[in-house]
Structures are given as structure tokens and as C-alpha cells.
Amino acid sequence: MKVQLSTIIAVSICLLFLIPMVIYMRTHTVGGTGSDKMLESEEFRNLREEGKNLAQMGMKYYEDGNTDKALELYNKAIQIYIQALKIRPENAEMHNDLGAVYYNLGEAVSEPIWTDDLTKCSLTEAMDRLQNALKEVKSGIIVLTFNDKQIAEKVKNFAISQGHYAHINPVEDGKEFDLYIIKGKTKEAFLKAESEFLRSKLIKERYAPAYRNLGALYMKMGRWDEAVQNLELALRIEPYDKELRTYLQQIKQRSR
């Protein structure tokens, strides 16, 4: 489901619930001053508007089930935003928007999330199940659940050695461990999204959308502690954000 300009769907701790989270793109200059606007050349403004329109059309096509057209438009939007950033490389909003398109691109090329309960598996069995998952999933997220952290670590290290993203998230008060593995084009797009969101908040430390978006992305990547930290910082900057407050409450309730 898409809401406004983009939506991140995060896997819940128990892998049974989906939590919707809006990832924001700037539709106007946030907190812009007169000097900010003076720095925006006509070329920059035109590129910004073109990129936004392409991204919005891409989301509409993705909603309608036309993934190929969505991917085409997302890639065009990315090239436009990169071109705009050559004019104003220190524009936090533009880095945030580019990160949002990278996220949408990663979501569009993802296959359905692959989950597997390996709590009763030996290391050999777990490695066999991992190999099967890696064979079946060309691009997307794999979540494997363990109750033995040592086995989880060995499986994680193997996944990393194969060039995939892997992160262990403790659940059930540390009694179980969810191993998130992200591979293929999804991994590439998510890591680029992370880089852009980090750049955005580095440029503008009190730019809430960058913290909010990074937090939502980290939820998707299994980095729950970092996700909550960023979401709480976003809420500290914008305490009137009721949706974000509710989202954080959901996370904390389900992590008990």
C-alpha cells in the first residue's frame, strides 16, 4: 500500500504483522529562508519538479501493478535528482528525496519476504535452508529465526561472505534471533537510500524527515534499535507528529 509519496512496510518482530510507515519526500522547501530560495536557480527548480513528478508517477504505476513502468520512472527520477545535486550538493531535502526514490526502487524489485523458522535446526540444517532461500530469492529480504545465537552468527557471516547484507536482531527478550538478509538489487537500492538519508541529516541536523525515513528504513533492514533511535529523534524535532508517535507506540508494545 502506498500513502502520500511513499510507504515503507516494516516486518514486525513476530513476522506476523505489518506496520505501515510513511516515508516523506519534500513537496516544498522546509524551513527555507529568502537566501535559500535565492540559491535555487531556475534549472535546479525545474529539475526538482521533474524528479518529483517522475517519482510520483512511478509510485502510481507501482500501485497499479505495472512494476516495469514504475522501475523505468524511478530510474529516471534518480538520474534527475543526481543531476540537481550537482548544482546544489548540500541540499538536505534533495538528498532525502533521492533516498526515498532509492527506497521505492528497492521495494519494487523485491520479491515477497521469505521467512523461515530455524529454531530447531543444527548448523548444517540451517546452512542448507539458507542456501535454498538464497537460490529462491533473487532480490529481496530473507528473515531466518534462530534460538542459538552462535548458529545465527555463523549463518550471518556466510551470507556476508557471499556479498549479501545481513544483520541479527534479538527478539523475545533475547531468547530468539531474527537474521535479516537482503540481497540483489534490493540490497543495492536500500544501501543507497541509507547513504542519502544519512547525508541529508548530516547537512541539516534538525531535518525531521531524514531521521524519520532512516528509522523506517532501518526497521525494514532489521536494525530495530537504530530505527527507534532515529524515529525518537524525529519526534523530538517534530513533537506534533501524531502518526510517528503512534508508530513508535506500536513498535514498543510489540517488542515487549
mmCIF file of C-alpha atoms in Angstrom:
data_model
loop_
_atom_site.group_PDB
_atom_site.id
_atom_site.type_symbol
_atom_site.label_atom_id
_atom_site.label_comp_id
_atom_site.label_asym_id
_atom_site.label_seq_id
_atom_site.Cartn_x
_atom_site.Cartn_y
_atom_site.Cartn_z
ATOM 1 C CA MET A 1 0.000 0.000 0.000
ATOM 2 C CA LYS A 2 1.215 3.488 -0.812
ATOM 3 C CA VAL A 3 0.387 6.551 1.256
ATOM 4 C CA GLN A 4 1.137 10.085 0.081
ATOM 5 C CA LEU A 5 4.513 9.947 -1.679
ATOM 6 C CA SER A 6 5.821 6.635 -0.413
ATOM 7 C CA THR A 7 5.190 3.976 2.179
ATOM 8 C CA ILE A 8 7.560 1.635 3.929
ATOM 9 C CA ILE A 9 6.129 -1.623 5.214
ATOM 10 C CA ALA A 10 8.243 -2.953 8.063
ATOM 11 C CA VAL A 11 8.339 -6.590 9.160
ATOM 12 C CA SER A 12 7.160 -6.893 12.761
ATOM 13 C CA ILE A 13 9.110 -8.683 15.443
ATOM 14 C CA CYS A 14 6.948 -11.803 15.275
ATOM 15 C CA LEU A 15 6.801 -11.682 11.450
ATOM 16 C CA LEU A 16 3.010 -11.816 11.547
ATOM 17 C CA PHE A 17 2.059 -8.153 11.448
ATOM 18 C CA LEU A 18 2.777 -5.344 9.020
ATOM 19 C CA ILE A 19 3.293 -1.817 10.298
ATOM 20 C CA PRO A 20 2.733 0.956 7.748
ATOM 21 C CA MET A 21 5.155 3.850 7.835
ATOM 22 C CA VAL A 22 5.141 6.868 5.567
ATOM 23 C CA ILE A 23 8.496 7.884 4.183
ATOM 24 C CA TYR A 24 8.395 11.576 3.390
ATOM 25 C CA MET A 25 9.590 13.404 0.347
ATOM 26 C CA ARG A 26 9.713 17.165 0.392
ATOM 27 C CA THR A 27 6.965 18.853 -1.595
ATOM 28 C CA HIS A 28 8.282 22.313 -0.773
ATOM 29 C CA THR A 29 11.394 23.784 0.810
ATOM 30 C CA VAL A 30 11.110 23.041 4.525
ATOM 31 C CA GLY A 31 12.144 25.942 6.696
ATOM 32 C CA GLY A 32 13.523 27.737 3.679
ATOM 33 C CA THR A 33 14.674 31.320 4.022
ATOM 34 C CA GLY A 34 14.878 34.036 1.434
ATOM 35 C CA SER A 35 18.568 33.269 0.950
ATOM 36 C CA ASP A 36 17.735 29.573 0.406
ATOM 37 C CA LYS A 37 15.391 30.485 -2.405
ATOM 38 C CA MET A 38 17.956 32.823 -3.948
ATOM 39 C CA LEU A 39 20.360 29.877 -4.187
ATOM 40 C CA GLU A 40 17.833 27.887 -6.196
ATOM 41 C CA SER A 41 18.456 28.559 -9.856
ATOM 42 C CA GLU A 42 15.687 28.060 -12.374
ATOM 43 C CA GLU A 43 17.497 24.964 -13.638
ATOM 44 C CA PHE A 44 17.584 23.486 -10.132
ATOM 45 C CA ARG A 45 13.899 24.212 -9.520
ATOM 46 C CA ASN A 46 12.949 22.644 -12.848
ATOM 47 C CA LEU A 47 14.978 19.522 -12.119
ATOM 48 C CA ARG A 48 13.488 19.246 -8.641
ATOM 49 C CA GLU A 49 9.963 19.474 -10.025
ATOM 50 C CA GLU A 50 10.692 16.992 -12.815
ATOM 51 C CA GLY A 51 12.194 14.500 -10.373
ATOM 52 C CA LYS A 52 9.224 14.808 -8.033
ATOM 53 C CA ASN A 53 6.740 14.267 -10.871
ATOM 54 C CA LEU A 54 8.606 11.203 -12.151
ATOM 55 C CA ALA A 55 8.773 9.716 -8.645
ATOM 56 C CA GLN A 56 5.054 10.292 -8.074
ATOM 57 C CA MET A 57 4.155 8.724 -11.420
ATOM 58 C CA GLY A 58 6.386 5.763 -10.587
ATOM 59 C CA MET A 59 4.529 5.200 -7.331
ATOM 60 C CA LYS A 60 1.189 5.375 -9.124
ATOM 61 C CA TYR A 61 2.266 2.759 -11.680
ATOM 62 C CA TYR A 62 3.604 0.554 -8.863
ATOM 63 C CA GLU A 63 0.279 0.857 -7.039
ATOM 64 C CA ASP A 64 -1.491 -0.195 -10.230
ATOM 65 C CA GLY A 65 0.720 -3.273 -10.603
ATOM 66 C CA ASN A 66 2.849 -2.031 -13.511
ATOM 67 C CA THR A 67 6.245 -2.660 -11.944
ATOM 68 C CA ASP A 68 8.243 -2.358 -15.171
ATOM 69 C CA LYS A 69 6.932 1.148 -15.844
ATOM 70 C CA ALA A 70 7.445 2.091 -12.192
ATOM 71 C CA LEU A 71 11.079 0.990 -12.357
ATOM 72 C CA GLU A 72 11.611 2.988 -15.531
ATOM 73 C CA LEU A 73 10.232 6.136 -13.893
ATOM 74 C CA TYR A 74 12.125 5.611 -10.625
ATOM 75 C CA ASN A 75 15.402 5.293 -12.516
ATOM 76 C CA LYS A 76 14.644 8.459 -14.479
ATOM 77 C CA ALA A 77 13.815 10.299 -11.242
ATOM 78 C CA ILE A 78 17.095 9.140 -9.712
ATOM 79 C CA GLN A 79 19.089 10.499 -12.650
ATOM 80 C CA ILE A 80 17.256 13.834 -12.442
ATOM 81 C CA TYR A 81 17.904 14.147 -8.696
ATOM 82 C CA ILE A 82 21.585 13.283 -9.177
ATOM 83 C CA GLN A 83 21.778 15.996 -11.831
ATOM 84 C CA ALA A 84 20.116 18.500 -9.472
ATOM 85 C CA LEU A 85 22.550 17.613 -6.677
ATOM 86 C CA LYS A 86 25.449 18.521 -8.943
ATOM 87 C CA ILE A 87 24.046 22.056 -8.835
ATOM 88 C CA ARG A 88 23.321 22.069 -5.085
ATOM 89 C CA PRO A 89 25.181 19.164 -3.447
ATOM 90 C CA GLU A 90 24.417 20.435 0.065
ATOM 91 C CA ASN A 91 20.623 20.428 -0.317
ATOM 92 C CA ALA A 92 19.304 18.213 2.506
ATOM 93 C CA GLU A 93 15.790 17.958 1.086
ATOM 94 C CA MET A 94 17.061 16.727 -2.267
ATOM 95 C CA HIS A 95 19.219 14.040 -0.643
ATOM 96 C CA ASN A 96 16.170 12.957 1.356
ATOM 97 C CA ASP A 97 14.034 12.772 -1.794
ATOM 98 C CA LEU A 98 16.691 10.802 -3.651
ATOM 99 C CA GLY A 99 16.838 8.384 -0.727
ATOM 100 C CA ALA A 100 13.056 7.973 -0.889
ATOM 101 C CA VAL A 101 13.208 7.046 -4.577
ATOM 102 C CA TYR A 102 16.018 4.569 -3.923
ATOM 103 C CA TYR A 103 13.844 3.002 -1.222
ATOM 104 C CA ASN A 104 10.881 2.743 -3.593
ATOM 105 C CA LEU A 105 13.145 1.217 -6.221
ATOM 106 C CA GLY A 106 14.344 -1.397 -3.724
ATOM 107 C CA GLU A 107 10.781 -2.197 -2.743
ATOM 108 C CA ALA A 108 9.689 -2.512 -6.377
ATOM 109 C CA VAL A 109 12.402 -5.053 -7.241
ATOM 110 C CA SER A 110 11.798 -7.095 -4.072
ATOM 111 C CA GLU A 111 10.155 -10.481 -4.114
ATOM 112 C CA PRO A 112 7.771 -11.366 -1.229
ATOM 113 C CA ILE A 113 9.621 -11.560 2.105
ATOM 114 C CA TRP A 114 10.985 -15.075 2.680
ATOM 115 C CA THR A 115 10.703 -16.243 6.299
ATOM 116 C CA ASP A 116 11.858 -19.500 7.879
ATOM 117 C CA ASP A 117 11.860 -20.809 11.461
ATOM 118 C CA LEU A 118 15.246 -22.413 12.147
ATOM 119 C CA THR A 119 14.918 -22.605 15.939
ATOM 120 C CA LYS A 120 15.161 -26.408 15.868
ATOM 121 C CA CYS A 121 17.878 -26.646 13.221
ATOM 122 C CA SER A 122 21.511 -27.655 13.575
ATOM 123 C CA LEU A 123 24.157 -25.529 11.872
ATOM 124 C CA THR A 124 24.252 -27.927 8.913
ATOM 125 C CA GLU A 125 20.475 -27.844 8.538
ATOM 126 C CA ALA A 126 20.429 -24.053 8.888
ATOM 127 C CA MET A 127 23.061 -23.661 6.174
ATOM 128 C CA ASP A 128 21.059 -25.917 3.860
ATOM 129 C CA ARG A 129 17.911 -23.851 4.462
ATOM 130 C CA LEU A 130 19.852 -20.641 3.859
ATOM 131 C CA GLN A 131 21.232 -21.967 0.579
ATOM 132 C CA ASN A 132 17.705 -22.834 -0.514
ATOM 133 C CA ALA A 133 16.439 -19.352 0.396
ATOM 134 C CA LEU A 134 19.305 -17.679 -1.463
ATOM 135 C CA LYS A 135 18.564 -19.812 -4.506
ATOM 136 C CA GLU A 136 14.845 -18.970 -4.455
ATOM 137 C CA VAL A 137 15.115 -15.230 -3.721
ATOM 138 C CA LYS A 138 16.887 -13.292 -6.455
ATOM 139 C CA SER A 139 16.251 -9.850 -4.958
ATOM 140 C CA GLY A 140 14.595 -9.125 -1.642
ATOM 141 C CA ILE A 141 14.545 -9.811 2.093
ATOM 142 C CA ILE A 142 15.049 -13.139 3.865
ATOM 143 C CA VAL A 143 14.299 -13.405 7.600
ATOM 144 C CA LEU A 144 15.524 -16.509 9.437
ATOM 145 C CA THR A 145 14.677 -17.103 13.112
ATOM 146 C CA PHE A 146 17.108 -18.874 15.483
ATOM 147 C CA ASN A 147 17.278 -19.607 19.200
ATOM 148 C CA ASP A 148 21.022 -20.282 19.072
ATOM 149 C CA LYS A 149 22.973 -17.053 18.606
ATOM 150 C CA GLN A 150 26.182 -18.860 17.637
ATOM 151 C CA ILE A 151 24.428 -20.590 14.741
ATOM 152 C CA ALA A 152 22.817 -17.288 13.744
ATOM 153 C CA GLU A 153 26.237 -15.588 13.722
ATOM 154 C CA LYS A 154 27.790 -18.298 11.550
ATOM 155 C CA VAL A 155 24.921 -18.148 9.076
ATOM 156 C CA LYS A 156 25.162 -14.340 9.050
ATOM 157 C CA ASN A 157 28.898 -14.421 8.373
ATOM 158 C CA PHE A 158 28.381 -16.837 5.498
ATOM 159 C CA ALA A 159 25.686 -14.600 3.982
ATOM 160 C CA ILE A 160 28.009 -11.592 4.213
ATOM 161 C CA SER A 161 30.838 -13.585 2.606
ATOM 162 C CA GLN A 162 28.510 -14.167 -0.355
ATOM 163 C CA GLY A 163 28.050 -10.418 -0.806
ATOM 164 C CA HIS A 164 24.680 -10.028 0.908
ATOM 165 C CA TYR A 165 23.613 -7.606 3.658
ATOM 166 C CA ALA A 166 22.999 -9.422 6.964
ATOM 167 C CA HIS A 167 22.031 -8.236 10.447
ATOM 168 C CA ILE A 168 20.874 -10.069 13.589
ATOM 169 C CA ASN A 169 18.007 -8.570 15.592
ATOM 170 C CA PRO A 170 17.348 -10.108 19.064
ATOM 171 C CA VAL A 171 13.650 -10.761 19.778
ATOM 172 C CA GLU A 172 11.567 -12.287 22.576
ATOM 173 C CA ASP A 173 13.805 -10.670 25.228
ATOM 174 C CA GLY A 174 16.886 -12.159 23.612
ATOM 175 C CA LYS A 175 15.549 -15.712 23.565
ATOM 176 C CA GLU A 176 15.378 -15.728 19.769
ATOM 177 C CA PHE A 177 17.304 -14.004 16.988
ATOM 178 C CA ASP A 178 15.965 -12.835 13.641
ATOM 179 C CA LEU A 179 18.617 -12.792 10.931
ATOM 180 C CA TYR A 180 17.757 -10.314 8.175
ATOM 181 C CA ILE A 181 19.440 -10.976 4.843
ATOM 182 C CA ILE A 182 18.955 -8.575 1.939
ATOM 183 C CA LYS A 183 20.267 -9.456 -1.498
ATOM 184 C CA GLY A 184 20.322 -8.423 -5.115
ATOM 185 C CA LYS A 185 19.019 -5.121 -6.397
ATOM 186 C CA THR A 186 17.029 -4.632 -3.183
ATOM 187 C CA LYS A 187 20.252 -4.541 -1.175
ATOM 188 C CA GLU A 188 21.870 -2.109 -3.589
ATOM 189 C CA ALA A 189 18.905 0.271 -3.523
ATOM 190 C CA PHE A 190 18.423 0.140 0.263
ATOM 191 C CA LEU A 191 22.088 0.877 0.951
ATOM 192 C CA LYS A 192 21.943 3.835 -1.430
ATOM 193 C CA ALA A 193 18.788 5.050 0.333
ATOM 194 C CA GLU A 194 20.586 4.785 3.686
ATOM 195 C CA SER A 195 23.521 6.807 2.346
ATOM 196 C CA GLU A 196 21.247 9.601 1.106
ATOM 197 C CA PHE A 197 19.251 9.809 4.354
ATOM 198 C CA LEU A 198 22.477 9.942 6.375
ATOM 199 C CA ARG A 199 23.782 12.690 4.110
ATOM 200 C CA SER A 200 20.531 14.624 4.489
ATOM 201 C CA LYS A 201 20.572 14.649 8.287
ATOM 202 C CA LEU A 202 24.300 15.460 8.315
ATOM 203 C CA ILE A 203 23.631 18.564 6.220
ATOM 204 C CA LYS A 204 20.587 19.647 8.230
ATOM 205 C CA GLU A 205 20.725 18.240 11.756
ATOM 206 C CA ARG A 206 17.161 19.219 12.628
ATOM 207 C CA TYR A 207 15.538 17.967 9.429
ATOM 208 C CA ALA A 208 12.999 15.501 10.833
ATOM 209 C CA PRO A 209 12.071 13.678 7.576
ATOM 210 C CA ALA A 210 15.631 12.353 7.224
ATOM 211 C CA TYR A 211 15.545 10.832 10.740
ATOM 212 C CA ARG A 212 12.038 9.502 10.215
ATOM 213 C CA ASN A 213 12.900 7.956 6.864
ATOM 214 C CA LEU A 214 16.156 6.462 8.097
ATOM 215 C CA GLY A 215 14.306 4.961 11.058
ATOM 216 C CA ALA A 216 11.667 3.443 8.809
ATOM 217 C CA LEU A 217 14.344 2.026 6.501
ATOM 218 C CA TYR A 218 16.225 0.500 9.443
ATOM 219 C CA MET A 219 13.025 -1.221 10.555
ATOM 220 C CA LYS A 220 12.891 -2.838 7.139
ATOM 221 C CA MET A 221 16.546 -3.863 7.420
ATOM 222 C CA GLY A 222 16.152 -5.417 10.879
ATOM 223 C CA ARG A 223 18.122 -2.736 12.730
ATOM 224 C CA TRP A 224 15.426 -2.097 15.321
ATOM 225 C CA ASP A 225 17.472 -0.269 17.967
ATOM 226 C CA GLU A 226 18.863 2.216 15.437
ATOM 227 C CA ALA A 227 15.411 2.562 13.927
ATOM 228 C CA VAL A 228 13.830 3.541 17.231
ATOM 229 C CA GLN A 229 16.661 5.982 17.986
ATOM 230 C CA ASN A 230 16.125 7.802 14.695
ATOM 231 C CA LEU A 231 12.340 7.805 14.992
ATOM 232 C CA GLU A 232 12.555 9.204 18.523
ATOM 233 C CA LEU A 233 14.891 11.948 17.299
ATOM 234 C CA ALA A 234 12.425 12.784 14.530
ATOM 235 C CA LEU A 235 9.638 13.013 17.101
ATOM 236 C CA ARG A 236 11.789 15.233 19.307
ATOM 237 C CA ILE A 237 12.211 17.622 16.374
ATOM 238 C CA GLU A 238 8.522 17.451 15.406
ATOM 239 C CA PRO A 239 6.612 16.524 18.600
ATOM 240 C CA TYR A 240 3.269 17.276 16.909
ATOM 241 C CA ASP A 241 3.687 14.328 14.500
ATOM 242 C CA LYS A 242 0.819 12.123 15.718
ATOM 243 C CA GLU A 243 1.387 9.407 13.124
ATOM 244 C CA LEU A 244 5.003 8.967 14.162
ATOM 245 C CA ARG A 245 4.088 8.929 17.858
ATOM 246 C CA THR A 246 1.530 6.178 17.197
ATOM 247 C CA TYR A 247 4.049 4.221 15.135
ATOM 248 C CA LEU A 248 6.615 4.323 17.936
ATOM 249 C CA GLN A 249 3.997 3.163 20.437
ATOM 250 C CA GLN A 250 3.179 0.180 18.183
ATOM 251 C CA ILE A 251 6.831 -0.789 17.988
ATOM 252 C CA LYS A 252 7.345 -0.601 21.749
ATOM 253 C CA GLN A 253 4.156 -2.551 22.510
ATOM 254 C CA ARG A 254 5.110 -5.349 20.140
ATOM 255 C CA SER A 255 8.661 -5.528 21.445
ATOM 256 C CA ARG A 256 7.571 -6.298 24.998
#
